[in-house]
PDB file of C-alpha atoms in Angstrom:
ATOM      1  CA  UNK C   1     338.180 -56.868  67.334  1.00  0.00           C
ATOM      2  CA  UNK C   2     336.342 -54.085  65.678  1.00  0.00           C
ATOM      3  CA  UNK C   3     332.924 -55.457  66.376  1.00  0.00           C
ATOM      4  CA  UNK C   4     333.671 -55.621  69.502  1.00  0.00           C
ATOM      5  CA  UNK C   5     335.047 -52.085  69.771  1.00  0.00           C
ATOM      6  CA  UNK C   6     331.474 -50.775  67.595  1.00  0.00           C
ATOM      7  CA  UNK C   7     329.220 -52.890  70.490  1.00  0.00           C
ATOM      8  CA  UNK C   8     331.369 -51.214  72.834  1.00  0.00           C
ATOM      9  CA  UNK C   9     330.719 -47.550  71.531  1.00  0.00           C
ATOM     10  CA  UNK C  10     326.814 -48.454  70.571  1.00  0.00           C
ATOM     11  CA  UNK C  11     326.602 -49.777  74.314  1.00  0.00           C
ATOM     12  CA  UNK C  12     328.037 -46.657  75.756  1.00  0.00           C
ATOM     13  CA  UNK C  13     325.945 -44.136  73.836  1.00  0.00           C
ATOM     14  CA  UNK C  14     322.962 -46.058  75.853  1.00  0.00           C
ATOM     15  CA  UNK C  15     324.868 -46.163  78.856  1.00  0.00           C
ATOM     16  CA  UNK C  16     325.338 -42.333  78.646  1.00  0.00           C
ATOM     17  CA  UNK C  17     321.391 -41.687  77.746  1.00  0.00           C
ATOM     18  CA  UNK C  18     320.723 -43.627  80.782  1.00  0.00           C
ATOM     19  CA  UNK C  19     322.745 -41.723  83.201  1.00  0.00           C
ATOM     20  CA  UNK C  20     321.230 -38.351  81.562  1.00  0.00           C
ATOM     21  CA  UNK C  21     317.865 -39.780  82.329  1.00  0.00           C
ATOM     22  CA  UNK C  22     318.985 -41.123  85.676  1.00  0.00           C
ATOM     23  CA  UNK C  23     320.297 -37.753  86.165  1.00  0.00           C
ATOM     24  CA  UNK C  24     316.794 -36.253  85.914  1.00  0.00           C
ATOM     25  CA  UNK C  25     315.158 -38.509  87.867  1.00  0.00           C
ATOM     26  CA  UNK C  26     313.388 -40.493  84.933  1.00  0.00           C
ATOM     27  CA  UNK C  27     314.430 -43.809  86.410  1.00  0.00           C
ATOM     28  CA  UNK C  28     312.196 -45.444  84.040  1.00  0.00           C
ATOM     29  CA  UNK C  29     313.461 -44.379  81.030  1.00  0.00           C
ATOM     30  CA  UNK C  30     317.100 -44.810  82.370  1.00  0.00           C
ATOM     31  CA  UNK C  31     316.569 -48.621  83.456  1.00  0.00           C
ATOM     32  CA  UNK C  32     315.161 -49.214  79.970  1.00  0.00           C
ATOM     33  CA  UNK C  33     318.468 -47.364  78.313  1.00  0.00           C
ATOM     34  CA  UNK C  34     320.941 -49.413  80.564  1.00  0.00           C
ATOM     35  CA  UNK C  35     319.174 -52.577  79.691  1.00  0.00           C
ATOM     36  CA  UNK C  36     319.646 -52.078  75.859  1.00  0.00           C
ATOM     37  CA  UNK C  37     323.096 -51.289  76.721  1.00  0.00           C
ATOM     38  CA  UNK C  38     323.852 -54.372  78.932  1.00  0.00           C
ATOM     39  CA  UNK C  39     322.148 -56.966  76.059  1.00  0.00           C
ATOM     40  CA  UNK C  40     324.981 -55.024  73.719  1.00  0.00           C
ATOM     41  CA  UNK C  41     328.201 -55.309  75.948  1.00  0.00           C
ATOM     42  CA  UNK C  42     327.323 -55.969  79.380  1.00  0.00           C
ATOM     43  CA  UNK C  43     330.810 -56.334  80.272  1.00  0.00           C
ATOM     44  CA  UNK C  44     330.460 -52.323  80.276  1.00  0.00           C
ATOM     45  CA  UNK C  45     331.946 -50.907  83.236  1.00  0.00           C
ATOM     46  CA  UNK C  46     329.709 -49.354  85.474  1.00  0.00           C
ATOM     47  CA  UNK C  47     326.834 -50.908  83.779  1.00  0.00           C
ATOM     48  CA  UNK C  48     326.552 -53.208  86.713  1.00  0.00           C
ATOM     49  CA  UNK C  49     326.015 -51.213  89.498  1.00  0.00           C
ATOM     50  CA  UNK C  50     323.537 -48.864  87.303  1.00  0.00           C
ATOM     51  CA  UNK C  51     321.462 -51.431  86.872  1.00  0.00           C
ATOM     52  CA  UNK C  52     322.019 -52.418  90.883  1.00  0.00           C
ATOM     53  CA  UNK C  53     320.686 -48.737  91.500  1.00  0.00           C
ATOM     54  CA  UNK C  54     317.676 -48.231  89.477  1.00  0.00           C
ATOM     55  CA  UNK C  55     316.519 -51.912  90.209  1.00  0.00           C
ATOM     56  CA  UNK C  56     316.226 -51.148  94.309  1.00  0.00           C
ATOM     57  CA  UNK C  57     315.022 -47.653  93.997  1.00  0.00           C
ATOM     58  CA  UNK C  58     312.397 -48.153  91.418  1.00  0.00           C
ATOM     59  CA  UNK C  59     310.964 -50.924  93.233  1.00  0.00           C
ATOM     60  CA  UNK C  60     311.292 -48.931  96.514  1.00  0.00           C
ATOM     61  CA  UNK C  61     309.056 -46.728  94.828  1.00  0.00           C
ATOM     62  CA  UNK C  62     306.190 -49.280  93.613  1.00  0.00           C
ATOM     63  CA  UNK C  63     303.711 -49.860  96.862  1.00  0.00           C
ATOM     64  CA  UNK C  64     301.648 -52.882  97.828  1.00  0.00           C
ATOM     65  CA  UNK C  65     298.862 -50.817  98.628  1.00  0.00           C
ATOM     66  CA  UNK C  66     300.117 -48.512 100.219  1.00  0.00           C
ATOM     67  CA  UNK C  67     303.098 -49.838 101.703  1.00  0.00           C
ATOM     68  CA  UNK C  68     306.918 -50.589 100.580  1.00  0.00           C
ATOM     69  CA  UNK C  69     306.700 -53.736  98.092  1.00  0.00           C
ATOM     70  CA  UNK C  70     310.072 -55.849  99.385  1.00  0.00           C
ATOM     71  CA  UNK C  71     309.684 -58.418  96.410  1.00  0.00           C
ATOM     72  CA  UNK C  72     309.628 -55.742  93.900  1.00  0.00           C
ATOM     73  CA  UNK C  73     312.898 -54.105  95.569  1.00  0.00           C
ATOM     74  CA  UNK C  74     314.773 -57.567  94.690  1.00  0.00           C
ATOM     75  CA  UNK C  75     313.308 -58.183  91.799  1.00  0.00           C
ATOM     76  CA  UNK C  76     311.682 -61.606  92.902  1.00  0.00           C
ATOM     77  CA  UNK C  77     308.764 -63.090  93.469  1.00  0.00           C
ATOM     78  CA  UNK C  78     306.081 -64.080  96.285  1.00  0.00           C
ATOM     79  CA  UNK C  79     306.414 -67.551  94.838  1.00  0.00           C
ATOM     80  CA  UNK C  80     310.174 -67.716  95.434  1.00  0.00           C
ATOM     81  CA  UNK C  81     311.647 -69.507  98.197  1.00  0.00           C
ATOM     82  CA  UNK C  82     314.538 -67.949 100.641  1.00  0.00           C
ATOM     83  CA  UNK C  83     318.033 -69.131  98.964  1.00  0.00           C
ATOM     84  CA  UNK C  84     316.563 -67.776  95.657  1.00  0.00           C
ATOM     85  CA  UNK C  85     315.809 -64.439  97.581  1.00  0.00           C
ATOM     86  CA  UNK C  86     318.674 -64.289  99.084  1.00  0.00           C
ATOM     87  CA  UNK C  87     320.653 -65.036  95.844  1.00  0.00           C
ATOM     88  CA  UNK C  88     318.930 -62.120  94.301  1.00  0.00           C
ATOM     89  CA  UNK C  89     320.466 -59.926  97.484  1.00  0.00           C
ATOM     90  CA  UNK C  90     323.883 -61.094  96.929  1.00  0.00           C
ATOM     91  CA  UNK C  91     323.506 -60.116  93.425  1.00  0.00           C
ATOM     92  CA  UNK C  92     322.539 -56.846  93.524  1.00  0.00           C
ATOM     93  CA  UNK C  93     324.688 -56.130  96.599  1.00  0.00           C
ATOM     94  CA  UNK C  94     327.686 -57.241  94.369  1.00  0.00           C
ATOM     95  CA  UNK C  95     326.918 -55.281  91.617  1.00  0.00           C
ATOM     96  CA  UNK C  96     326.413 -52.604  93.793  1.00  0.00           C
ATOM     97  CA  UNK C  97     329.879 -52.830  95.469  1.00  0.00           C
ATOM     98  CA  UNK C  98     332.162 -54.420  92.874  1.00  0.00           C
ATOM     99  CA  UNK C  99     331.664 -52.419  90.010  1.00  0.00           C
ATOM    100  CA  UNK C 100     334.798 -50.893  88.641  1.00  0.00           C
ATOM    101  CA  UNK C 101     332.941 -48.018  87.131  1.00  0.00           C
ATOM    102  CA  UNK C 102     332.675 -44.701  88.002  1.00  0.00           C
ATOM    103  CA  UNK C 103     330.902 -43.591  91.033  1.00  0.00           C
ATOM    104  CA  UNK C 104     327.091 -43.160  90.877  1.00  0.00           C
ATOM    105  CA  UNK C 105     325.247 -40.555  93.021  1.00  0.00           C
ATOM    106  CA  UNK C 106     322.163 -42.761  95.251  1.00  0.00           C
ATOM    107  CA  UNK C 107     324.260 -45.794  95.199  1.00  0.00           C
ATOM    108  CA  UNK C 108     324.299 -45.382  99.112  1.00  0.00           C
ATOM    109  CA  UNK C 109     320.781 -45.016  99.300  1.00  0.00           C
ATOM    110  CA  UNK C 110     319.836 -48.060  97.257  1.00  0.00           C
ATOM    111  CA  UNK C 111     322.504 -50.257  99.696  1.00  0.00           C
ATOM    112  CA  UNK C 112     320.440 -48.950 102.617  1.00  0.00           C
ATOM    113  CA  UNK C 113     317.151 -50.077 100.758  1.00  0.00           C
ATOM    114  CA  UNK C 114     318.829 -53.204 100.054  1.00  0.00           C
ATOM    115  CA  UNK C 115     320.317 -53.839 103.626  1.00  0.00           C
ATOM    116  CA  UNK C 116     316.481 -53.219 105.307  1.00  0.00           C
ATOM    117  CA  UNK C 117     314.907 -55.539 102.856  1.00  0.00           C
ATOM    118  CA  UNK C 118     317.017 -58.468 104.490  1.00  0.00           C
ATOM    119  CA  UNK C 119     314.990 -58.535 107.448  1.00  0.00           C
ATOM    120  CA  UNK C 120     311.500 -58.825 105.315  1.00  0.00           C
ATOM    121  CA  UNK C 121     312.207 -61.519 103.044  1.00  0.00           C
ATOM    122  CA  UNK C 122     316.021 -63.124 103.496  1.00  0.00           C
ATOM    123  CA  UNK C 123     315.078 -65.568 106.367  1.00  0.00           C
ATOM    124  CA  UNK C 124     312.251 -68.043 107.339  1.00  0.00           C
ATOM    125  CA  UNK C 125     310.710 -65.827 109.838  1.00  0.00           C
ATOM    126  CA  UNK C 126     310.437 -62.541 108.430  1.00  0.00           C
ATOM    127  CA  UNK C 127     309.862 -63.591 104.769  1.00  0.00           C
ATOM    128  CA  UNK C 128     306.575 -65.731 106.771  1.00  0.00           C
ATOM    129  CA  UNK C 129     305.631 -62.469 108.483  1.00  0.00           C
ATOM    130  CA  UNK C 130     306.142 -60.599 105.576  1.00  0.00           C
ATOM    131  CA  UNK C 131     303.480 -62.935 103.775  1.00  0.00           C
ATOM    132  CA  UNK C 132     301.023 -62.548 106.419  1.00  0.00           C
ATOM    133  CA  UNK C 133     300.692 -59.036 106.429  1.00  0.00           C
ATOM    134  CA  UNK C 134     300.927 -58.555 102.981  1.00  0.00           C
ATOM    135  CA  UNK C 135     297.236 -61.016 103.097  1.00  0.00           C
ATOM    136  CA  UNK C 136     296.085 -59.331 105.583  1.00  0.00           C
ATOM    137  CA  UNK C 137     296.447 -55.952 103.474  1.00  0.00           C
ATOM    138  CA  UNK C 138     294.750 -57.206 100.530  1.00  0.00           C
ATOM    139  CA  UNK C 139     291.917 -58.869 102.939  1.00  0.00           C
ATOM    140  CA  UNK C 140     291.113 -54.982 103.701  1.00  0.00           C
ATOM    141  CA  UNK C 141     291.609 -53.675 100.391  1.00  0.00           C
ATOM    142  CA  UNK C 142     289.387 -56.031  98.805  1.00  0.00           C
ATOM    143  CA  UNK C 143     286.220 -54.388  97.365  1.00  0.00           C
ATOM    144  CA  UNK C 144     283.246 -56.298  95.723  1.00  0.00           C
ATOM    145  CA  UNK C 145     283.499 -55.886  91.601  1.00  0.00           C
ATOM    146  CA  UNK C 146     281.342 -53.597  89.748  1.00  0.00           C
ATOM    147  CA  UNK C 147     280.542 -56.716  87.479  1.00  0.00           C
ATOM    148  CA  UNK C 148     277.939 -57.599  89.990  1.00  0.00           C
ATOM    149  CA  UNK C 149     276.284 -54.730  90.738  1.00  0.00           C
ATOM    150  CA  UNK C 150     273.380 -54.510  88.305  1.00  0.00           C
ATOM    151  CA  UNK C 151     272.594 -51.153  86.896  1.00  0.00           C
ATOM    152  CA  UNK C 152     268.682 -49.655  86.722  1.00  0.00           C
ATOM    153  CA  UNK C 153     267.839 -48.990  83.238  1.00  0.00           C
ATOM    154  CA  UNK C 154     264.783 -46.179  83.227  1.00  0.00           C
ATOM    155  CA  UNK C 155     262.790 -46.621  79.800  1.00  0.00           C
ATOM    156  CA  UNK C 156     261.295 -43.387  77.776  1.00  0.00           C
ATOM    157  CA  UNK C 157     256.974 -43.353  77.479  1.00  0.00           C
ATOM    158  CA  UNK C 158     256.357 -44.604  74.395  1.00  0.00           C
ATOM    159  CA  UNK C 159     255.262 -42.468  71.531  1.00  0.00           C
ATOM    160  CA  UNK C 160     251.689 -43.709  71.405  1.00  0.00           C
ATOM    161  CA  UNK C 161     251.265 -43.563  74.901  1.00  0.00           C
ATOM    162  CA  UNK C 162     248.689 -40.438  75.888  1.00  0.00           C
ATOM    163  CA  UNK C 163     248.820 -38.457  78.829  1.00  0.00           C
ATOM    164  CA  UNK C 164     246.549 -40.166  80.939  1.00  0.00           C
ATOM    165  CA  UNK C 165     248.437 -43.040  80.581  1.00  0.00           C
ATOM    166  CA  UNK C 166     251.429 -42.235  81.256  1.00  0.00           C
ATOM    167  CA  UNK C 167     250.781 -40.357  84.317  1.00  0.00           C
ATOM    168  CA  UNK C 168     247.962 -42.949  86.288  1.00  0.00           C
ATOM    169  CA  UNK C 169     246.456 -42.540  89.783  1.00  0.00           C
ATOM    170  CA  UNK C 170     247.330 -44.947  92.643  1.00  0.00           C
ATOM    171  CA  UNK C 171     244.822 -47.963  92.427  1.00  0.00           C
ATOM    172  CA  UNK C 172     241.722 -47.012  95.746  1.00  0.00           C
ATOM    173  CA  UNK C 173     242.453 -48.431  98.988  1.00  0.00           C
ATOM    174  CA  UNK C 174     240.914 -51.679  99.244  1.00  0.00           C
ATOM    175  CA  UNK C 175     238.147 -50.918 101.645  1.00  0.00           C
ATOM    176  CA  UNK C 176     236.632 -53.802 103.953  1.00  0.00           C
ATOM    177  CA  UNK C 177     232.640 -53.516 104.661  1.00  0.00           C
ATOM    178  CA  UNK C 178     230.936 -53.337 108.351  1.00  0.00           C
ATOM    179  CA  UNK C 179     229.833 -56.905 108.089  1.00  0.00           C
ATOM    180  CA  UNK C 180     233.353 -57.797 106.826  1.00  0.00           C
ATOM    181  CA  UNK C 181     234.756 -55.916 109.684  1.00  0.00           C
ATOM    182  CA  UNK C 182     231.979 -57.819 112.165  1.00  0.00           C
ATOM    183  CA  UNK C 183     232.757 -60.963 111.193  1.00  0.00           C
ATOM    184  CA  UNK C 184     236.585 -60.430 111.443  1.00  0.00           C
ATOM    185  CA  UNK C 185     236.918 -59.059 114.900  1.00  0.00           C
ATOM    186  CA  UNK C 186     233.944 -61.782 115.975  1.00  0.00           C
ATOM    187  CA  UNK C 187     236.672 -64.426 114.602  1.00  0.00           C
ATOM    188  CA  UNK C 188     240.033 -62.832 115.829  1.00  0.00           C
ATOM    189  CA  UNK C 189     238.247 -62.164 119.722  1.00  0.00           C
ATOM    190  CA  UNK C 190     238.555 -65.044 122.018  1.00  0.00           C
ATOM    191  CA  UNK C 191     236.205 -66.093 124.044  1.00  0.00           C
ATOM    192  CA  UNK C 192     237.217 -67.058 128.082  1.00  0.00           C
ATOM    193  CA  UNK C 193     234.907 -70.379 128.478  1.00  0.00           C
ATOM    194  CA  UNK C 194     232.046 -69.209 130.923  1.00  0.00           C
ATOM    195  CA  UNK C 195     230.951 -72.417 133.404  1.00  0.00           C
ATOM    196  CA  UNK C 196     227.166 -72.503 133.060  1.00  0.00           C
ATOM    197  CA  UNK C 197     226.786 -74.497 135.468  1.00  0.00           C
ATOM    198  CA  UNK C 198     225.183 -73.967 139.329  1.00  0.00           C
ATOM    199  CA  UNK C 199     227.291 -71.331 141.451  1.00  0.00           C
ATOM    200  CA  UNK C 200     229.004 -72.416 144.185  1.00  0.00           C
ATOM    201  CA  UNK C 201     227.557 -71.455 147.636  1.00  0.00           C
TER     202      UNK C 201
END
């Protein structure tokens, strides 16, 4: 009985540092308070729907390039198929609603997070079309690694090297002769083929 009256108080102190931080908008640090909390006495009223809260609005606020990221909202995964979604729904709706805790400013607003992400991911058809245009975002966001781009290394002069080396005229134009030049528009010319033969009257 008096352990389980000291997990109690240990989980409460958390439980109270999370709604301070929750308070102040550090959602972060709050879900990471109510978690320690919940592993000590989860039975902790108004632990439940704490957790509920945080979970939907800090995964409203994590994008998918630029958009809202349904999966992270639930807490699930691409990989996961609709019952298990949907179980994950049911779960944080009822934590949400059937806490016996104390009231918890945003609660609202995470139930109308929860209630649009139905639509995206808690049936065949949307959870499909969901899928699509998540590939289709990461088809356009997909940019070539800088792993294969080579970079161009420019070496010093070396020490030894003098002036004139270093800094060297162009090579002379390669010149071509008369004759050469003869010859080569003698060969490149045709030649219409001339009948040598008697005119024609």
């Amino acid at each position: 009985m008096l352990q389980s009256e000291s997990l109690r108080n240990a989980a409460r102190v958390h439980k109270e540092a999370a709604m301070e931080c929750y308070k102040a908008g550090r959602f972060g640090r709050a879900k990471d308070k109510a978690y320690v909390a919940s592993y000590i006495f989860p039975e902790l009223p108004g632990l439940r729907r704490l957790n509920a809260v945080l979970q939907v609005l800090i995964g409203y606020d994590k994008k998918f390039i630029g958009s809202v990221d349904w999966y992270a909202v639930l807490g699930a995964y691409p990989t996961e198929d609709v019952p298990t979604i949907q179980e994950r729904y049911r779960k944080l709706f009822l934590d949400m609603t059937m806490d016996d805790g104390e009231s918890l400013d945003g609660t609202y607003k995470a139930k109308k997070i929860l209630s649009d992400s139905w639509k995206f991911l808690c049936n065949e058809k949307g959870k499909k079309l969901y899928d699509m245009r998540r590939h289709e975002l990461q088809l356009r966001d997909r940019q070539l690694p800088s792993s294969l781009f080579v970079p161009v290394v420019l070496s010093a002069p070396k020490p030894n090297m003098s002036n004139e080396q270093m800094v060297q005229p162009p090579p002379p134009a390669f010149r071509v002769s008369g004759g050469e030049r003869k010859r080569k528009a003698s060969s490149s010319t045709t030649v219409p083929h001339v009948n040598k033969g008697r005119k024609k009257q």
